[in-house]
Coordinates of C-alpha atoms in Angstrom, one line a residue:
X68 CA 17.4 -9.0 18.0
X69 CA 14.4 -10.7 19.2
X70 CA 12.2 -12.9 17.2
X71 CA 8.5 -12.1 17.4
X72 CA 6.2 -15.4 16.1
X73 CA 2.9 -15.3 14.6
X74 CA 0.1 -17.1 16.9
X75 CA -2.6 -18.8 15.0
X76 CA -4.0 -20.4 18.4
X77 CA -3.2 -20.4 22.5
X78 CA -2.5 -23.7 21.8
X79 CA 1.0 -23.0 19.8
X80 CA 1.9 -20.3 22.6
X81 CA 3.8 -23.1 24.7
X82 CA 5.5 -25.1 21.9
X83 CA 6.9 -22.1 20.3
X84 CA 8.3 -20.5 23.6
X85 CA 10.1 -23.5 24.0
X86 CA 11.7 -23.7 20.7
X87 CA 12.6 -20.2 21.5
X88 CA 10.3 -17.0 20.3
X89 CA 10.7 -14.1 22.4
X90 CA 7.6 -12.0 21.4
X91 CA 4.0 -13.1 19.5
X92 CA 1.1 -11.2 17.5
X93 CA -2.2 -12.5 16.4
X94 CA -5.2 -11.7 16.1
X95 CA -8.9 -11.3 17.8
X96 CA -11.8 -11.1 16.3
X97 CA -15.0 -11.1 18.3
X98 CA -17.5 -12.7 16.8
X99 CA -20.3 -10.0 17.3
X100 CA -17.8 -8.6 15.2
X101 CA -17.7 -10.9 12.6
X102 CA -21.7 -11.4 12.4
X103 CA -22.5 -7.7 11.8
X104 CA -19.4 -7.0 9.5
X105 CA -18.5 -10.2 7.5
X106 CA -15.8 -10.3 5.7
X107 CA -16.3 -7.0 3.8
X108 CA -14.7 -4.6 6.5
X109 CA -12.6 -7.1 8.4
X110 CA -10.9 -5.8 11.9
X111 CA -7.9 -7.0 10.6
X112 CA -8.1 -8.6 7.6
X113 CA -7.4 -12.0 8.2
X114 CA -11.4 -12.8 8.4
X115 CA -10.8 -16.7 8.6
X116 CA -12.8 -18.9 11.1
X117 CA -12.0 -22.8 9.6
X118 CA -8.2 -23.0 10.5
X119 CA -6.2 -21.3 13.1
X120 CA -5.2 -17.6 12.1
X121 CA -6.8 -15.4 15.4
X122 CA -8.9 -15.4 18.8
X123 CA -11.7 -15.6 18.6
X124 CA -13.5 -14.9 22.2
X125 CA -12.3 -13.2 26.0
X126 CA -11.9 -16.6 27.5
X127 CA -9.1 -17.3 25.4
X128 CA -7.4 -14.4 25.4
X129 CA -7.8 -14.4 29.2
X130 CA -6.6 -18.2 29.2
X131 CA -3.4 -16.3 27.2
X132 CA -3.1 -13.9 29.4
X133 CA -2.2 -16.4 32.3
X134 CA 0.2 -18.2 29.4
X135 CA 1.7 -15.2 29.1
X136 CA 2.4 -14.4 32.6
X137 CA 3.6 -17.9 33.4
X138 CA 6.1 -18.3 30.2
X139 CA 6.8 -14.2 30.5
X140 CA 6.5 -13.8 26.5
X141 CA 4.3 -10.8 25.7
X142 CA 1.8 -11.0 22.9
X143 CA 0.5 -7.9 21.2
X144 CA -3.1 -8.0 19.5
X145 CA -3.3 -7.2 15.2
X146 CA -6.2 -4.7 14.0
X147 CA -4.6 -4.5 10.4
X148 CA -7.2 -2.8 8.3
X149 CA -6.2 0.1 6.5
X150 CA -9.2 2.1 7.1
X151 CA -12.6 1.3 9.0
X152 CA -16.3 2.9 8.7
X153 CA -17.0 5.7 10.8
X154 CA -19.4 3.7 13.1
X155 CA -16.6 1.5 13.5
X156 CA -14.4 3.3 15.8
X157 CA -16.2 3.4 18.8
X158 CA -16.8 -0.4 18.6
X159 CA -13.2 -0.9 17.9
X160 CA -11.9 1.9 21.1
X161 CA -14.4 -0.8 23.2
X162 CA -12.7 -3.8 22.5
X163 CA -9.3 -2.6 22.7
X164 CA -10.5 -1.1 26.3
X165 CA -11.5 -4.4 27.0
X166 CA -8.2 -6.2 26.0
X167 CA -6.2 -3.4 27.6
X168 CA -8.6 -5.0 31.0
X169 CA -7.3 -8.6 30.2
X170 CA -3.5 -7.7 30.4
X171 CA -2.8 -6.7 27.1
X172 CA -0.9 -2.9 26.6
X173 CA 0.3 -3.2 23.1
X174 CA -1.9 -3.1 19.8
X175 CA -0.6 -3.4 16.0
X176 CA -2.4 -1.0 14.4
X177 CA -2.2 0.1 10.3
X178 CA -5.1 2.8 10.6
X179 CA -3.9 6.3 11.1
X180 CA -7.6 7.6 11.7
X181 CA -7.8 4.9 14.4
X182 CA -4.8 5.7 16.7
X183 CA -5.6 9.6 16.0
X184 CA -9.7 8.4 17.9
X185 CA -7.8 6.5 20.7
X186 CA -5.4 9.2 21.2
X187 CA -8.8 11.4 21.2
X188 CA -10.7 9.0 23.7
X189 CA -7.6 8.8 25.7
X190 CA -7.2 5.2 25.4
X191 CA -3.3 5.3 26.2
X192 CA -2.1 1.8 24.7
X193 CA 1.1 1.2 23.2
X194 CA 0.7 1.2 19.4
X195 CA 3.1 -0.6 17.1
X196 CA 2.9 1.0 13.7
X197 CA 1.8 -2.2 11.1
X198 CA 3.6 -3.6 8.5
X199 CA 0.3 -3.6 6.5
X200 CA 0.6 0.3 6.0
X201 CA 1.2 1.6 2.2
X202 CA 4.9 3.2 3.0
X203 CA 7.0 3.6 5.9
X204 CA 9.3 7.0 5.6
X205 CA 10.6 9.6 7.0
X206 CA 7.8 12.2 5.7
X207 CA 5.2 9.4 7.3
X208 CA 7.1 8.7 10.4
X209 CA 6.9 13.4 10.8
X210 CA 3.2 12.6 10.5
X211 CA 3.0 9.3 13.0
X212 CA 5.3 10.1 15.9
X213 CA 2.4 12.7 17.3
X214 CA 0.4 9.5 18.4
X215 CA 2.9 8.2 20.2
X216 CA 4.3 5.5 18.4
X217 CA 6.0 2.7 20.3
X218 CA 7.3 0.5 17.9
X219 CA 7.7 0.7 14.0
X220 CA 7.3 -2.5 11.8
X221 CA 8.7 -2.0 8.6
X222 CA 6.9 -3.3 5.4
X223 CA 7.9 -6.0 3.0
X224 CA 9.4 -3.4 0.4
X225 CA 11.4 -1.9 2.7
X226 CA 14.8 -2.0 1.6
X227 CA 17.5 -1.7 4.4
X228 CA 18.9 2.1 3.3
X229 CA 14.8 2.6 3.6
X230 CA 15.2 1.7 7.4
X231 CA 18.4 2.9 8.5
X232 CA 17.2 6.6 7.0
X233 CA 14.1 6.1 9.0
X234 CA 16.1 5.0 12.5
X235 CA 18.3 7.8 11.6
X236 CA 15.4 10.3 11.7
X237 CA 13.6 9.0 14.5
X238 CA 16.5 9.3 16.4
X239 CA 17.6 12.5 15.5
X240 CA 13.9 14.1 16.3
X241 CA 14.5 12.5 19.6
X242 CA 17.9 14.0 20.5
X243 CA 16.9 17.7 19.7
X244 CA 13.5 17.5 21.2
X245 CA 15.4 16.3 24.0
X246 CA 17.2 19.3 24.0
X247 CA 14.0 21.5 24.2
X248 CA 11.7 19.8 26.2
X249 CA 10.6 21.3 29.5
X250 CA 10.6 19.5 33.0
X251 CA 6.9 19.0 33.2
X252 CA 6.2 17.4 30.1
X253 CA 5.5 14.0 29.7
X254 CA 7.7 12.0 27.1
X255 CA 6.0 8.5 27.7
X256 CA 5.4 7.0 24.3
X257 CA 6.5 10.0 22.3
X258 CA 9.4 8.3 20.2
X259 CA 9.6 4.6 18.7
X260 CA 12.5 3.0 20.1
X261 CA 12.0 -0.7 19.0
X262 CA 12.3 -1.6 15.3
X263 CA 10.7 -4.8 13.6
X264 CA 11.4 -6.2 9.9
X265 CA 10.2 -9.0 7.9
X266 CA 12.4 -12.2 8.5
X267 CA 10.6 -15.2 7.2
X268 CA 7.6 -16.2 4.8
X269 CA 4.8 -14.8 2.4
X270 CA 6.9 -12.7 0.6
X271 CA 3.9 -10.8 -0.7
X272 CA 3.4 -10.1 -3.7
X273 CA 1.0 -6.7 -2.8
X274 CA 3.0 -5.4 0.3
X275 CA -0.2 -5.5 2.5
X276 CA -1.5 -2.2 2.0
X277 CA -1.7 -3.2 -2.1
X278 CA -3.9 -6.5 -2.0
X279 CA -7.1 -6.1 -3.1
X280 CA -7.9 -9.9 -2.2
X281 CA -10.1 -10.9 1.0
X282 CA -8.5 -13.2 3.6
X283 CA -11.5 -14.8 4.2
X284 CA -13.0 -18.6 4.2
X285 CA -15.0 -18.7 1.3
X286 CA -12.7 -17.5 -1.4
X287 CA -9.0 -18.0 -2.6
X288 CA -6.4 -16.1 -1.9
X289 CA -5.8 -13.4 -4.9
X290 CA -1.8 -14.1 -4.5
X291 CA -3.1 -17.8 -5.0
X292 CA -4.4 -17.5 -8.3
X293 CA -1.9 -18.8 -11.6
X294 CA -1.8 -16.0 -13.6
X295 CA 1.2 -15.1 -16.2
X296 CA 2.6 -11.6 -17.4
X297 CA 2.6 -10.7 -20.7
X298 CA 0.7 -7.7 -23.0
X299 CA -2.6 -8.6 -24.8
X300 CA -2.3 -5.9 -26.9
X301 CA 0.7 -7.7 -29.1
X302 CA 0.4 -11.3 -29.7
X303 CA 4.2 -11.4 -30.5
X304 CA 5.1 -10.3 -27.1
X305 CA 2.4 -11.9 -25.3
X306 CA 4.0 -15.3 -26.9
X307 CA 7.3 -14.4 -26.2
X308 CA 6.5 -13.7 -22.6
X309 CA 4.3 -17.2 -22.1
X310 CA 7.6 -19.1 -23.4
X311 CA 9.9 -17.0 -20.7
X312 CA 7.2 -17.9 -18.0
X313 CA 7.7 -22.0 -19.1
X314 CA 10.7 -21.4 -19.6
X315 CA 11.4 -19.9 -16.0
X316 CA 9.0 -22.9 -14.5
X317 CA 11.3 -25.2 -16.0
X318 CA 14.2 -23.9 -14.4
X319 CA 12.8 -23.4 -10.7
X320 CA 11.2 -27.2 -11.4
X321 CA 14.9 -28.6 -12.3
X322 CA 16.6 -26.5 -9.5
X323 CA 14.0 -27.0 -7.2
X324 CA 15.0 -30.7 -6.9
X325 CA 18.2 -30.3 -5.4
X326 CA 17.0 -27.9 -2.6
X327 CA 17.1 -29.4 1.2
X328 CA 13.6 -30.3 1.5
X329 CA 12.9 -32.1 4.8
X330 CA 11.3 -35.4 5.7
X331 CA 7.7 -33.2 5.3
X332 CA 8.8 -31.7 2.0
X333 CA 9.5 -28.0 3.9
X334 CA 12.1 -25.7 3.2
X335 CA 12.7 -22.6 5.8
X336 CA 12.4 -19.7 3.5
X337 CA 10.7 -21.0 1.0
X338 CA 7.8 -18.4 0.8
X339 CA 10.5 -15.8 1.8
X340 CA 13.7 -15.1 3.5
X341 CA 16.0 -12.3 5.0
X342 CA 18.5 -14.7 6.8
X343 CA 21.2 -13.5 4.9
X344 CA 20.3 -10.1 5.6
X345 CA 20.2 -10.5 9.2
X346 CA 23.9 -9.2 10.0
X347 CA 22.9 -5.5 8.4
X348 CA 19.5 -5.3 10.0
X349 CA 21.4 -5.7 13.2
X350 CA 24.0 -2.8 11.8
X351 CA 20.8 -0.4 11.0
X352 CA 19.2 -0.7 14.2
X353 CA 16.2 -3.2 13.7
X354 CA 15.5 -4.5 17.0
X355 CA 12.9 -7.6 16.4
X356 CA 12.1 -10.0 13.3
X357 CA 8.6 -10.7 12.4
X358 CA 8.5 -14.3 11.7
X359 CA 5.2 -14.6 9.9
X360 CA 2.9 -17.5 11.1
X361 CA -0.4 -17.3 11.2
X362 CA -2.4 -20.2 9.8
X363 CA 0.7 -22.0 9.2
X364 CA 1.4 -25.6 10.3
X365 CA 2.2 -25.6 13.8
X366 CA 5.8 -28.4 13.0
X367 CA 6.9 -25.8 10.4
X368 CA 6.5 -22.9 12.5
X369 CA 8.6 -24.8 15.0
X370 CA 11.2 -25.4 12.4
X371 CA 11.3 -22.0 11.5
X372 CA 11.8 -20.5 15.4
X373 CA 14.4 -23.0 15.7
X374 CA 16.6 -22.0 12.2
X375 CA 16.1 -18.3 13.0
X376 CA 17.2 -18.8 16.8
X377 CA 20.5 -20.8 15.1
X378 CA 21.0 -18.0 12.8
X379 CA 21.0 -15.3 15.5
X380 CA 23.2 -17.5 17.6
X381 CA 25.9 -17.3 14.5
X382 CA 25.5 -13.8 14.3
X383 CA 26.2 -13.6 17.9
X384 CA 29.9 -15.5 17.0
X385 CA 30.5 -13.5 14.1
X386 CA 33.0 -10.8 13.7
X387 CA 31.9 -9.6 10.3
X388 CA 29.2 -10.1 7.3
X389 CA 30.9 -12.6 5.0
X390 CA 31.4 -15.1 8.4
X391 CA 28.0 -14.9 9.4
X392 CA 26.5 -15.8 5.8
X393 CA 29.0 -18.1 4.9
X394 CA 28.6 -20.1 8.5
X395 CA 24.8 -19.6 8.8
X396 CA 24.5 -21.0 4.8
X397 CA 26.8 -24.2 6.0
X398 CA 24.6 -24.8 9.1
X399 CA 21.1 -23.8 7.3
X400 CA 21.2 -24.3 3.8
X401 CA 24.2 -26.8 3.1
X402 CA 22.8 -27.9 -0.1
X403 CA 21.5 -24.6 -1.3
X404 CA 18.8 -22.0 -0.1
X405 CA 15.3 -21.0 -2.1
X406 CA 16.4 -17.6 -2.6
X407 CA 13.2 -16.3 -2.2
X408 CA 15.1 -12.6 -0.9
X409 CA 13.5 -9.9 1.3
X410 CA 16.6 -8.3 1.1
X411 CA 18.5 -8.5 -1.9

């Protein structure tokens, strides 16, 4: 399995090959893009321009490009909206046609009515199907694999039955169409044969497609906000459900003491983990971990490429399940993990 980094900036390209990522994303946002549009129908909805979360011009992805050839670690460009405006597509075809020119074949795309128009305009770049869409299953794999879909990234609420029924499928589309398909037809992109899956941070709380918040400068993130759970209907309940909530604060405070925080006060897997998971995403067939990273610090990124890379190089040595977990936990989490679960 191959571990596939967010990129905030061209500058973290280098340090995070090193430390060893195999694959990036991130993403680019023109900013003719960003003056007509705003934050109100982002490209891919991650409209930030104060810290490092995308590109944000053709000299730098050009200046990547060459970083790319050099280190041999492809990057593949994020255009995560869940739907765009009508006159939005042909702007959108234009600058992937002019990324496609800079080197770059492969596009994470959520919108189904935008790799249908590129499929139209015979734009033939590699799509990877986003973890930002609202379900991944076998009835919306039947409707994807017409675009030619050359990688499928599984969403955060995926559990791992959820992916081995959808490898399953895939794969058993692509045997009998095998079967039937004539010499002179072109198979080229037709089936997914790469598989991606959350491995580490934002655990969040809307599954992409579900978050109604912007990602934008100027306001908070809507995952950011306290809020508590209760019903205001029933004042009996609603207290009841404040003093689990303190109560529950309490106990991850007190516990939250004795976790392995480093010198920087950072825990790997803190904002969500699927380390453990990691020897049953290799039995199902997921081929590459999405280590999320964009707008993170650059050290803790770093720290995070490194404790995955570890962990894959115990699965590697491991001859079953309870090995892996019980060496990866004694090298990675000696005094006790966040278990902040993907997988459960």
């Amino acid at each position: 399995m191959k571990i596939v980094a967010g990129l905030g900036s061209i500058d973290e390209y280098e340090t995070f090959v090193k430390v060893g990522a195999d694959e990036f994303f991130c993403g680019y946002v023109p900013f003719s893009w960003a003056e007509k549009y705003g934050v109100i129908h982002p490209l891919n909805r991650r409209e930030v321009l104060f810290y490092n979360v995308q590109i944000g011009s053709m000299s730098e992805l050009q200046i990547l490009k060459k970083m790319v050839d050099y280190y041999g670690k492809p990057v593949k460009l994020t255009f995560n909206s869940i739907y765009y405006t009508g006159e939005q597509y042909p702007v959108i075809a234009e600058i992937i046609t002019k990324c496609m020119a800079a080197g770059f074949e492969n596009f994470i795309i959520a919108d189904p009515a935008l790799m249908l128009y590129l499929r139209q305009q015979k734009i033939n770049c590699g799509i990877h199907l986003s973890g930002e869409t609202a379900e991944v299953n076998r009835g919306m794999l039947e409707q994807m694999l017409p675009f030619g879909i050359r990688r499928v990234i599984f969403h955060r609420k995926n559990s791992l039955e959820d992916m081995q029924s959808c490898i399953k499928f895939v794969n058993d589309k692509k045997i009998n169409y095998k079967c039937d398909i004539k010499e002179n037809i072109e198979e080229k992109y037709m089936f997914p044969d790469e598989y991606e899956a959350f491995i580490l941070n934002e655990l969040c709380h809307f599954s992409g497609a579900f978050c109604n918040s912007l990602h934008c400068d100027e306001l908070t993130h809507l995952c950011r906000v306290p809020y508590e759970l209760g019903n205001l209907h029933k004042k009996e309940e609603t207290d009841t459900a404040q003093k689990d909530v303190a109560e529950t604060d309490r106990i991850q405070e007190k516990e939250g003491k004795g976790l392995p925080l480093d010198e920087d006060g950072y825990l790997t897997g803190s904002t969500g983990c699927g380390l453990c998971a990691l020897y049953r995403m290799k039995q199902v067939g997921i081929t590459h971990l999405k280590l999320v990273g964009r707008g993170n610090y650059t050290d803790f990124m770093e720290k995070d490429i490194r404790q995955l890379r570890k962990a894959l190089d115990i699965l590697e040595k491991s001859d079953n399940e309870l090995q892996y977990q019980r060496e990866m936990k004694a090298s990675l989490f000696p005094d006790g993990c966040s278990q902040n679960c993907y997988y459960r």
